[in-house]
C-alpha positions as a printed Julia matrix, in Angstrom:
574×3 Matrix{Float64}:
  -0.54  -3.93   15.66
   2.6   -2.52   16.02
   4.22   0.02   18.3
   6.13   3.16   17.48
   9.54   3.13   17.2
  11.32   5.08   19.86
  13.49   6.64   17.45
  12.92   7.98   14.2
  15.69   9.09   10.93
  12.27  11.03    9.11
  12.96  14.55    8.85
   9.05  15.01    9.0
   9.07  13.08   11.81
  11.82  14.34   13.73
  10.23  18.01   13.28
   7.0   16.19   15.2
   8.61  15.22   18.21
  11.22  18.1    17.93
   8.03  20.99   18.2
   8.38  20.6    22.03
   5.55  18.11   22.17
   5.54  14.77   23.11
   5.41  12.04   20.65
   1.45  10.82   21.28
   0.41  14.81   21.73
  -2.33  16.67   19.78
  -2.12  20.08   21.19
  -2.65  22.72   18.34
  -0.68  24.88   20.55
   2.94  23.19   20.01
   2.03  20.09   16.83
  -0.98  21.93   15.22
  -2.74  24.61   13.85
  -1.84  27.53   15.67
  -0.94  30.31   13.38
   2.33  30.86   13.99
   3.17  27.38   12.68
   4.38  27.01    9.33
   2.36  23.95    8.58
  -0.42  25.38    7.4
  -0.51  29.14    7.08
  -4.37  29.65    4.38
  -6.11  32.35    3.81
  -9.87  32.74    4.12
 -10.25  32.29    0.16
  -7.6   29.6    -0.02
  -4.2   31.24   -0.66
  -1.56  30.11    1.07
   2.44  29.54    1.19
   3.48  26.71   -0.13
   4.87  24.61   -3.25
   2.57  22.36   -4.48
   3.71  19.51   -6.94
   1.94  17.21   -9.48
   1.98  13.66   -8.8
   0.38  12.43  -11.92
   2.79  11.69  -14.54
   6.83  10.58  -13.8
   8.85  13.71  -12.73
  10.87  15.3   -15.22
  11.63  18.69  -16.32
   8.32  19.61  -17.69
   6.92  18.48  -14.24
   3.79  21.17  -13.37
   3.8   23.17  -10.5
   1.92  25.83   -8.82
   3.04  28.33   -6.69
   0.78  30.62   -4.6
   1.77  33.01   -1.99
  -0.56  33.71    1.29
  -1.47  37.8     1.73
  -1.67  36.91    5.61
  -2.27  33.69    7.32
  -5.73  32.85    9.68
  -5.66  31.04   13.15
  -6.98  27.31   12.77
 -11.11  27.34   12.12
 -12.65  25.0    15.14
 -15.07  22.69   13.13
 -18.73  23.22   15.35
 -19.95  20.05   17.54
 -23.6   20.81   16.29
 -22.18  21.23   12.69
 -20.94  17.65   12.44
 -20.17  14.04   13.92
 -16.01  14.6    14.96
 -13.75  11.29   16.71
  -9.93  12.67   17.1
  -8.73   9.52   15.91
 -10.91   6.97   14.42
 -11.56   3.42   15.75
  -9.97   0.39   14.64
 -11.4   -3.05   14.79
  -9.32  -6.42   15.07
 -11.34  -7.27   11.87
 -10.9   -4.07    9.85
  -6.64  -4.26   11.03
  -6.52  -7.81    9.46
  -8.46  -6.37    6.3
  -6.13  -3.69    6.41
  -2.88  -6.0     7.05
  -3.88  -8.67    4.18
  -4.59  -5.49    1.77
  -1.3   -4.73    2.37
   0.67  -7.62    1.68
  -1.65  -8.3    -1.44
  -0.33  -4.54   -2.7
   2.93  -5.54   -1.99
   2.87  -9.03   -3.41
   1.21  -7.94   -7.25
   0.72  -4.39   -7.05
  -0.94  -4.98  -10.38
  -3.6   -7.12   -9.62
  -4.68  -5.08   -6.3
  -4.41  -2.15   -8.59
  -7.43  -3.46  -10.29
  -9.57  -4.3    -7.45
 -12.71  -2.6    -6.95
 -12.8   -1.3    -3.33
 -14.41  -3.07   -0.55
 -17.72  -1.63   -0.03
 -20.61  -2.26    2.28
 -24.04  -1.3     3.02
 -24.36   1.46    5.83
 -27.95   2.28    6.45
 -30.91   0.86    3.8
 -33.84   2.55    4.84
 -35.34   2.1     1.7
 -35.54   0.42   -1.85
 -32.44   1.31   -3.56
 -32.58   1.08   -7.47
 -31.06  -2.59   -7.91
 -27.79  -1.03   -8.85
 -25.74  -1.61  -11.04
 -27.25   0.52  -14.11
 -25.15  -1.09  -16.61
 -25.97  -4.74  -17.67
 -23.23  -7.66  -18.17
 -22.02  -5.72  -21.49
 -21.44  -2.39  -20.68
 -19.52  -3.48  -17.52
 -17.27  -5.43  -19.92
 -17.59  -2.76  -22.25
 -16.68  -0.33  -19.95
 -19.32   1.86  -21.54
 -19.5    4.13  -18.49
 -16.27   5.59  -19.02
 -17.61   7.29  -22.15
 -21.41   7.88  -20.48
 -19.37   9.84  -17.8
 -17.41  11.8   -20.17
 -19.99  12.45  -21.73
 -21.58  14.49  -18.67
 -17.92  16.04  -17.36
 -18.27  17.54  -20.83
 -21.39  19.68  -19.64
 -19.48  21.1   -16.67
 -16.0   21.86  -18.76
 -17.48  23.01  -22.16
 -16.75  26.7   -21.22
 -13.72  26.22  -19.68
 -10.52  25.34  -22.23
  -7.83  24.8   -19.6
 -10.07  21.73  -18.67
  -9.75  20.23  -22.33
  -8.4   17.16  -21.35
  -6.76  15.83  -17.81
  -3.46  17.0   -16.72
  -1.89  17.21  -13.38
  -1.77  19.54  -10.84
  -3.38  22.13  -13.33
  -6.37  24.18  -12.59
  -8.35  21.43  -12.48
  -6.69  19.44   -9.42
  -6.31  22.04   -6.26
  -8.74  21.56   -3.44
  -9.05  25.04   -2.84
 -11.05  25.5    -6.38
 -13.68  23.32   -4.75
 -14.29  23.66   -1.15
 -15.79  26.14    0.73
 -13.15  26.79    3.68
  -9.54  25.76    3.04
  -8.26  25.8     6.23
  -5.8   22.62    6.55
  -2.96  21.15    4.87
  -0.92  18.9     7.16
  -2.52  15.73    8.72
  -1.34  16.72   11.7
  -3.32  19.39   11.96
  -6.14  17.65   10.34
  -5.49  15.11   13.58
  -5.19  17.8    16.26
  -8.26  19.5    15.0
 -10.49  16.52   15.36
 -11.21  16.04   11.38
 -10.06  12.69   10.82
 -13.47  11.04   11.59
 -16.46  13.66   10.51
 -20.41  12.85    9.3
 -22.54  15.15    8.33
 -25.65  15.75   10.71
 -27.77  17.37    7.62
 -27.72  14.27    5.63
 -28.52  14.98    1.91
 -31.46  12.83    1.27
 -31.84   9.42   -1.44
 -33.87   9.65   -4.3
 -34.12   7.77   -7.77
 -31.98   9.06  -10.76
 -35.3    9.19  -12.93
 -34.18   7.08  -16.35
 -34.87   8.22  -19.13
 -35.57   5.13  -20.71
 -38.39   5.5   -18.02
 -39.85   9.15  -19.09
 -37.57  10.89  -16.32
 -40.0   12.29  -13.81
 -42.65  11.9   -16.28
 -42.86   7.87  -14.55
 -45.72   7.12  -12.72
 -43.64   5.22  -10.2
 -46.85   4.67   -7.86
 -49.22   3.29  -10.67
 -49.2   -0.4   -10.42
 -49.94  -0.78  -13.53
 -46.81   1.06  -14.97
 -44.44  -1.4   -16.75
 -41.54  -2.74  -14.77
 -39.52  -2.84  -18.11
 -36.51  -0.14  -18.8
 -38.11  -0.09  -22.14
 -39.06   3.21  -23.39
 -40.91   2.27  -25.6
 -42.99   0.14  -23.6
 -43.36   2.77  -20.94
 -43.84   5.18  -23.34
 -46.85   3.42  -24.44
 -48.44   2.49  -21.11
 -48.37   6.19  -20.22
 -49.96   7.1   -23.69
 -52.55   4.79  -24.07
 -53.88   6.4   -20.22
 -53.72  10.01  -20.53
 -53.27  12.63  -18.06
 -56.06  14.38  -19.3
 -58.35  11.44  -19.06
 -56.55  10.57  -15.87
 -57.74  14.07  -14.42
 -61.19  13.95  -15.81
 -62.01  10.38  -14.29
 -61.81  12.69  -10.73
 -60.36   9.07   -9.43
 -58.17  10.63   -6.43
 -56.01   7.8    -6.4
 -55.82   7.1    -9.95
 -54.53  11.34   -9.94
 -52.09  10.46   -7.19
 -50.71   8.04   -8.98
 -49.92  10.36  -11.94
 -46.24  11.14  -12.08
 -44.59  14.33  -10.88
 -44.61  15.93  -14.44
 -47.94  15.63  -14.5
 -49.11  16.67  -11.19
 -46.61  19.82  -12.13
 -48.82  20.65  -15.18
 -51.98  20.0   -13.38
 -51.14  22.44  -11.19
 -49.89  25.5   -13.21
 -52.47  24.85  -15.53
 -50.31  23.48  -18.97
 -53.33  21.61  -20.46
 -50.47  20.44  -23.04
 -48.44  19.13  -20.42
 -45.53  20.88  -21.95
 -43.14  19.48  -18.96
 -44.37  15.9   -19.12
 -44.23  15.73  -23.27
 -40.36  17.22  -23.02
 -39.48  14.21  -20.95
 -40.79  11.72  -23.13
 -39.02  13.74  -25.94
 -35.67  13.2   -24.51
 -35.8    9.19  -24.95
 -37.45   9.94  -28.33
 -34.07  11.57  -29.15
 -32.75   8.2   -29.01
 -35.64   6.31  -31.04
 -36.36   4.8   -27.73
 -33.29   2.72  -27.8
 -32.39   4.56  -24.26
 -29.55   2.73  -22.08
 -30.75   2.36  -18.44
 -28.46   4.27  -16.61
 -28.86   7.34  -18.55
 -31.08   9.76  -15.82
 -30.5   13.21  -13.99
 -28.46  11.77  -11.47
 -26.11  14.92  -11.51
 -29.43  17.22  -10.55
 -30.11  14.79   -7.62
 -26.34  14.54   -6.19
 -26.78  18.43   -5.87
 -30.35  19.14   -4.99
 -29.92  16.04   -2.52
 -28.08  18.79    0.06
 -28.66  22.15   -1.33
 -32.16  21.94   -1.09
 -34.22  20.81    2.18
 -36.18  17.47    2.39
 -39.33  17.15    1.83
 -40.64  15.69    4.73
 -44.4   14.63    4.35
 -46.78  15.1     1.28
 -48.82  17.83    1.33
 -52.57  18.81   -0.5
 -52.33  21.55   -3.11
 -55.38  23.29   -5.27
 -54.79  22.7    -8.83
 -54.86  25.75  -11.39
 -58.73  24.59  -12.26
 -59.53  25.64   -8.89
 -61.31  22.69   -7.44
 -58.86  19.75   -7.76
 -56.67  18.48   -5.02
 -52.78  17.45   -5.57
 -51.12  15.77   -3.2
 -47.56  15.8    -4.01
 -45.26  13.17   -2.15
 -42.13  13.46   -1.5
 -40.59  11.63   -3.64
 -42.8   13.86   -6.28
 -41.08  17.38   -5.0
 -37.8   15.39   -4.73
 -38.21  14.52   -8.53
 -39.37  17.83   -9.52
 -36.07  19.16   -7.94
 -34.0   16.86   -9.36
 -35.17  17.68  -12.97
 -34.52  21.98  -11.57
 -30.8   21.12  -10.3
 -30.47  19.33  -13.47
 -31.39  21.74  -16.76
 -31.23  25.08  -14.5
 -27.9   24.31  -12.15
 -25.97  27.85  -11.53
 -22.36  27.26  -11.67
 -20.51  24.59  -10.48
 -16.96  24.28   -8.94
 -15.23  20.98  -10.18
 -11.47  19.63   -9.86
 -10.66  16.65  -11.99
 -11.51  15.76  -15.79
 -12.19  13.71  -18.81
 -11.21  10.13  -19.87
 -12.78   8.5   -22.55
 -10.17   5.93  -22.61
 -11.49   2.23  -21.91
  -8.5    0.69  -21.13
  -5.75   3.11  -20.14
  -2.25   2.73  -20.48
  -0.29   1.53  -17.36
   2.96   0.84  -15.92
   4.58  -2.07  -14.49
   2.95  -1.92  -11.4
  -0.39  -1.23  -12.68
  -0.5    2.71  -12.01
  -2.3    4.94  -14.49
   0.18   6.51  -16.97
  -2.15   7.4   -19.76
  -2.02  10.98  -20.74
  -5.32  11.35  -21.51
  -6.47   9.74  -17.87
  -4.16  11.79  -15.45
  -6.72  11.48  -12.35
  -7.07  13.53   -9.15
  -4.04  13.25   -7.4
  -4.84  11.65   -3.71
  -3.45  14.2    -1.74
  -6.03  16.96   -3.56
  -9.06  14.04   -3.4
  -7.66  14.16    0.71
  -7.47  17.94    1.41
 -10.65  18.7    -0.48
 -12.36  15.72    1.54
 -11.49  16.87    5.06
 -11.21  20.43    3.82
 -15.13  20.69    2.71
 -17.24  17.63    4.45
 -14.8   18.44    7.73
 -14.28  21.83    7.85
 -17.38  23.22    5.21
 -19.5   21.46    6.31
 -20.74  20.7     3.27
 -21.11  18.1     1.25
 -20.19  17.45   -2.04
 -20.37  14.99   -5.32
 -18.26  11.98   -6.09
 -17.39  10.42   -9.39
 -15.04   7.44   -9.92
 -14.66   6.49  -13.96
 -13.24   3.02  -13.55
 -15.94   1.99  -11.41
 -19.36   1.55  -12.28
 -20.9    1.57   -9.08
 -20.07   4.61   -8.0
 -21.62   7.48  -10.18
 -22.0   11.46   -9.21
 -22.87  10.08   -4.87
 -23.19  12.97   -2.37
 -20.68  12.54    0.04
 -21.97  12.39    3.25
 -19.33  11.88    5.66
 -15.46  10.13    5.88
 -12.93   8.79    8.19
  -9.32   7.55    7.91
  -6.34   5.68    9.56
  -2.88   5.54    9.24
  -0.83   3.08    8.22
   3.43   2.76    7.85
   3.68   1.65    4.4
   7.04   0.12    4.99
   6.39  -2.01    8.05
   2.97  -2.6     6.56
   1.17  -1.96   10.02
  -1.91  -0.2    10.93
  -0.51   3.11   13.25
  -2.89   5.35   15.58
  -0.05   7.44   15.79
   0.83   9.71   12.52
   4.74  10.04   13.76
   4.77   6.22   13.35
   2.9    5.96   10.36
   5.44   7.63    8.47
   8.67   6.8     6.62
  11.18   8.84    5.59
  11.44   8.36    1.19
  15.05   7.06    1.52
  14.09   4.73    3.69
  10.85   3.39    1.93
  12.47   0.28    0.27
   9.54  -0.97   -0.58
   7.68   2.03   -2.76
   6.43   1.6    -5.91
   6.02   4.94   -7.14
   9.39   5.79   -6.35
   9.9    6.98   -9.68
   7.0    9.39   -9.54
   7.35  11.2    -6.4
   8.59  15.09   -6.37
  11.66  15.53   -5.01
   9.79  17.71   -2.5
   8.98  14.9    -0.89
  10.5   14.09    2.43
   7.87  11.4     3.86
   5.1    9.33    3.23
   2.21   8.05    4.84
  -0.14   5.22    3.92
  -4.01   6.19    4.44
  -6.57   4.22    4.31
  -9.98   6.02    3.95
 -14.18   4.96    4.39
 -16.63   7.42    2.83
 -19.97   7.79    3.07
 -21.99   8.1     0.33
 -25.92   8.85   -0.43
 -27.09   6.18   -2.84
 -30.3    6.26   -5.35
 -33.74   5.26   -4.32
 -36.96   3.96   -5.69
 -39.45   6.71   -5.36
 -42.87   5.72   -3.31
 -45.86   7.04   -1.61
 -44.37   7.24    1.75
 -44.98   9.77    3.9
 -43.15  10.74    5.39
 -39.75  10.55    4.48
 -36.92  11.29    7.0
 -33.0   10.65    6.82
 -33.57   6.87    7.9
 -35.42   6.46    4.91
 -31.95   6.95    3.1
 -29.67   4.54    1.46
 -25.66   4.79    2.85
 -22.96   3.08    1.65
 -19.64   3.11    2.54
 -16.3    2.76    0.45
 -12.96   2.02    1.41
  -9.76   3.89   -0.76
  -6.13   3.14   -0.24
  -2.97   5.27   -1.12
  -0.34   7.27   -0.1
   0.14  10.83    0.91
   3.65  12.74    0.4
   4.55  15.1     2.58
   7.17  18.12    2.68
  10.31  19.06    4.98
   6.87  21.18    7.2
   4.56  18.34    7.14
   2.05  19.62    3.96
   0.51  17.51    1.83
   2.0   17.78   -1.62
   0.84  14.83   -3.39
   0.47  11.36   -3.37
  -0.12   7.83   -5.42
  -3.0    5.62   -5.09
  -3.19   2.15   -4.65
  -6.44   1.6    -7.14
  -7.27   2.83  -10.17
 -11.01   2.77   -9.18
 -10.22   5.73   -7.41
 -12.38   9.12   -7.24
 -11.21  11.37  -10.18
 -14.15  14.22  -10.02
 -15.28  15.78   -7.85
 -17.9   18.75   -7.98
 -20.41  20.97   -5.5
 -22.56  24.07   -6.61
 -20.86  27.2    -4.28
 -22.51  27.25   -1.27
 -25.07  30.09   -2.36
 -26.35  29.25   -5.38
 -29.25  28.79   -6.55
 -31.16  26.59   -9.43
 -33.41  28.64  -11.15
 -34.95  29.1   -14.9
 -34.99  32.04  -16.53
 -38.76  32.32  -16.33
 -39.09  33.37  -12.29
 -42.22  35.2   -11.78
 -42.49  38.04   -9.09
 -44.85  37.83   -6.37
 -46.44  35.05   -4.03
 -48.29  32.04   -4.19
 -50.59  32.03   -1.61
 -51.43  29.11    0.39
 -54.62  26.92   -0.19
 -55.3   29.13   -3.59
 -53.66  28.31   -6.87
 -50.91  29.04   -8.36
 -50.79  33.15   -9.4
 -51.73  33.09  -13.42
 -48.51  35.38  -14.23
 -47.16  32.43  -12.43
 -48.37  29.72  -14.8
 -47.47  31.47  -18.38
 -43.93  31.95  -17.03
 -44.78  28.03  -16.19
 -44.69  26.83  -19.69
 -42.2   29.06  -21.32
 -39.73  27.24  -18.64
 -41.48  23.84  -19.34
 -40.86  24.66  -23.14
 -36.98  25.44  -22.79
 -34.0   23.63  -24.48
 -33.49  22.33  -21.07
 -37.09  22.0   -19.63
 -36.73  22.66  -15.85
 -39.96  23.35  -13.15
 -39.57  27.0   -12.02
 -37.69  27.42   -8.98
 -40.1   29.45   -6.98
 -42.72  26.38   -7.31
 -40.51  23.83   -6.03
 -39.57  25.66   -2.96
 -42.78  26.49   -2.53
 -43.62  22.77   -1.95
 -40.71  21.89   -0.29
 -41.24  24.94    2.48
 -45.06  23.54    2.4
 -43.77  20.05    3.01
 -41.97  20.79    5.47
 -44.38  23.48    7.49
């Protein structure tokens, strides 16, 4: 580890120790956020003074950039303790510095091949069963199939929106404050005075399977032992139809109805004696003549329902529309029931990235991403939004990485970073000594690319925290150290202006996160069936309740009704 140099030539840096403060301080009211500073003067919706620069393509005179203009600036928002898990500056063990330290060198040796790496990644917490990731088999990883499968699905969020076409930099489509909540913070210095460079989550969005199509969505009867293990439709398709629901029910075998999946219970209960939902999720592998590829699911209506809807907590006994049969809905059936609501009846959705359906992208010499068609999120938005929402928000939010399979539409549930000088190649707890002034980065290879904003740069290396998929069971019940964590590690550099902002950046991977994407904070999934009036508890569902029922089972996009889901999730949790 090295120490900081006692003097330093960076213009960012000399405007750190030149504030009044001493080098090591963190006091907001000289280095940091205090509002009279012009590091990072933000409005309440985002606005603020600065000149913001794309990063994604070489600079030249059609180089994008955006200029917004603050109406007033806001003092520095003080992230709650109850709100979230905050460390000033992060931890650093001897192992993760010589992990660090060899990374390093290996960038610097064949930036290429590092380029190409998947991140290191490790297993946080694994409460439970997670779903034997990967989804894609030998092929498709060669393949790279999942490029297009995730195009494919960016397409549902940007079919309404033309400036989102196709990627470009540092358009619409790549500003932090189109995503996040609060965007309060723009420097990393006053992301370090403010306590936000080490933040988890304390409401942890909660694991739950992606429900396959290939396996009838939530129309699997995941409990049954006898349902196929296969990610064969057609062989679960079969299984389900050769033991009807409707034979299933009149048996009166209360564990062979428990076992039923959570489509079914759903029509049980409101009553659809043609189990409208459960045929519509059978229909949707039929599309496909049952030739369904296994990761295909309603992972983006779990990422989302995961934290804007409560747990479930424990399963809970509810009286069927017949009037004398008794549900019991696990949670891992409500979770499944509001995956399939966040899925086909999301509200909006804020996004910043875009679409590549380009296998194998073109690159330059040193391995960085230069295809037009692939421009990606530009690390210094992927680090504002980051700290901006899960920090500051509160919030979390969904992560999507093309070039890397294992990492598909993952709430986010917490993050921390370090600095590092990328000239010296050394791990630095202090920022001052972490950077390097441009003209005196000899060893950059983006130098090409950088704005000429740009007065230093800082090597960060960050870990995220991310929910991953679960096999649904019986248990009951379910808590947050039931969940599945892991953790990822991303590498690159931030640029930084003459006042410390973050303009931009390069990454050192290409497996990077490109999309990212959160509901706003008050919206709300719901069909366009929603009855009025109560259901009361220990009687059945109201009957205006059921028609509206099945006309929102029977939809393009089939979808439970709202109001029942919450229902049993406020019941599971009472």
């Amino acid at each position: 580890m090295s120490t900081p140099p006692k003097k330093h030539d960076c213009p960012i840096l000399n405007l750190i120790k030149g504030c009044g403060c001493q080098s090591n301080t963190t006091s907001s009211s000289c280095c940091g956020d205090d509002h009279n500073h012009p590091h990072d003067h933000v409005t309440s919706s985002g606005n603020q003074e600065k000149h913001s620069h794309s990063h994604d393509h070489a600079h030249d005179s059609s180089h994008t950039h955006s200029h917004e203009t603050a109406a007033a600036s806001t003092p520095p928002v003080t992230v709650p303790d109850e709100a979230t898990e905050n460390d000033a500056t992060p931890a650093i063990s001897a192992e993760q510095e010589k992990e660090l330290l060899a990374d390093l060198q290996d960038f610097d040796n064949n930036p290429a091949e590092f380029m190409d790496r998947s991140p290191r990644k490790r297993v946080e917490q694994a409460g439970g069963t997670d779903t034997n990731l990967p989804f894609f088999d030998q092929a498709a990883i060669d393949n790279k199939a999942y490029v297009g499968a995730r195009d494919e699905l960016r397409t549902s969020f940007e079919a309404n929106d033309a400036d989102h076409a196709t990627r470009a930099a540092f358009t619409s489509n790549d500003l932090a404050q189109n995503l996040v909540d609060s965007y309060s913070y723009t420097s990393l210095q006053s992301m370090q005075a403010n306590n936000l460079m080490n933040v988890r989550l304390n409401n942890q969005p909660w694991s739950d399977d992606y429900w396959a199509i290939c396996r009838g969505i939530i129309g699997k009867r995941y409990a049954d032992p006898g349902f196929p293990k296969s990610s064969d439709w057609n062989t679960c398709h079969n299984y389900v139809s050769s033991r009807p629901a409707a034979s299933v029910l009149t048996s009166g075998s209360t564990t062979a109805i428990n076992n039923l999946s959570p489509s079914e219970k759903y029509d049980i209960l409101v009553g659809d004696s043609n189990y409208t939902l459960t045929k519509k999720m059978w229909a949707e592998g039929a599309k496909f003549g049952g030739n369904v590829a296994p990761w295909m699911g309603i992972c983006h209506g779990w990422a989302p329902a995961s934290y804007m809807l409560p747990r479930p907590t424990k399963a809970i006994t509810v009286l069927a529309a017949d009037g004398h049969t008794q549900l019991t809905f696990y949670p891992s059936d409500i979770k499944g029931l509001a995956s399939l609501l966040w899925a086909n009846a999301s509200p909006g959705t804020k996004f910043i990235g875009g679409r590549c359906n380009v296998e194998n992208p073109a690159r330059d010499i040193n391995g960085r991403l230069i295809e037009a068609a692939c421009f990606d999120t530009n690390p210094g938005t992927w680090h504002l939004a980051v700290v901006n929402q899960i920090g500051v928000s509160k919030r979390s939010m969904v992560l999507d990485v093309t070039f890397d399979y294992e990492v598909w539409n993952q709430p986010v549930l917490g993050y921390r970073y370090l600095h590092f000088n990328p000239q010296s190649m050394t791990y630095q707890s202090s920022l001052a000594a972490a950077a390097v002034s441009r003209a005196n980065y000899t060893r950059d290879k983006f130098s090409s690319y950088h704005s000429n904003q740009t007065a230093s740069i800082v090597g960060i290396k960050m870990f995220v925290l991310y929910m991953v998929e679960t096999t649904p069971s019986h248990n009951s019940p379910d808590s947050s150290g039931k969940d599945v964590i892991n953790e990822v590690e991303y590498m690159y550099d931030l640029e930084l202006d003459f006042s410390g902002k973050i303009i931009g950046g390069e990454w050192r991977s290409i497996k990077h996160p490109d999309f990212l994407w959160t509901p706003t904070k008050s919206s709300r999934a719901r069909t366009n069936y929603e009855p009025s009036g109560t259901w009361q508890s220990g009687q059945s569902v109201p009957s205006s309740w059921r028609s509206a029922a099945v006309s929102a089972s029977n939809a393009a996009k089939p979808a439970p009704l709202a109001a029942i889901v919450e229902q049993l999730i406020s019941l599971s949790n009472s």
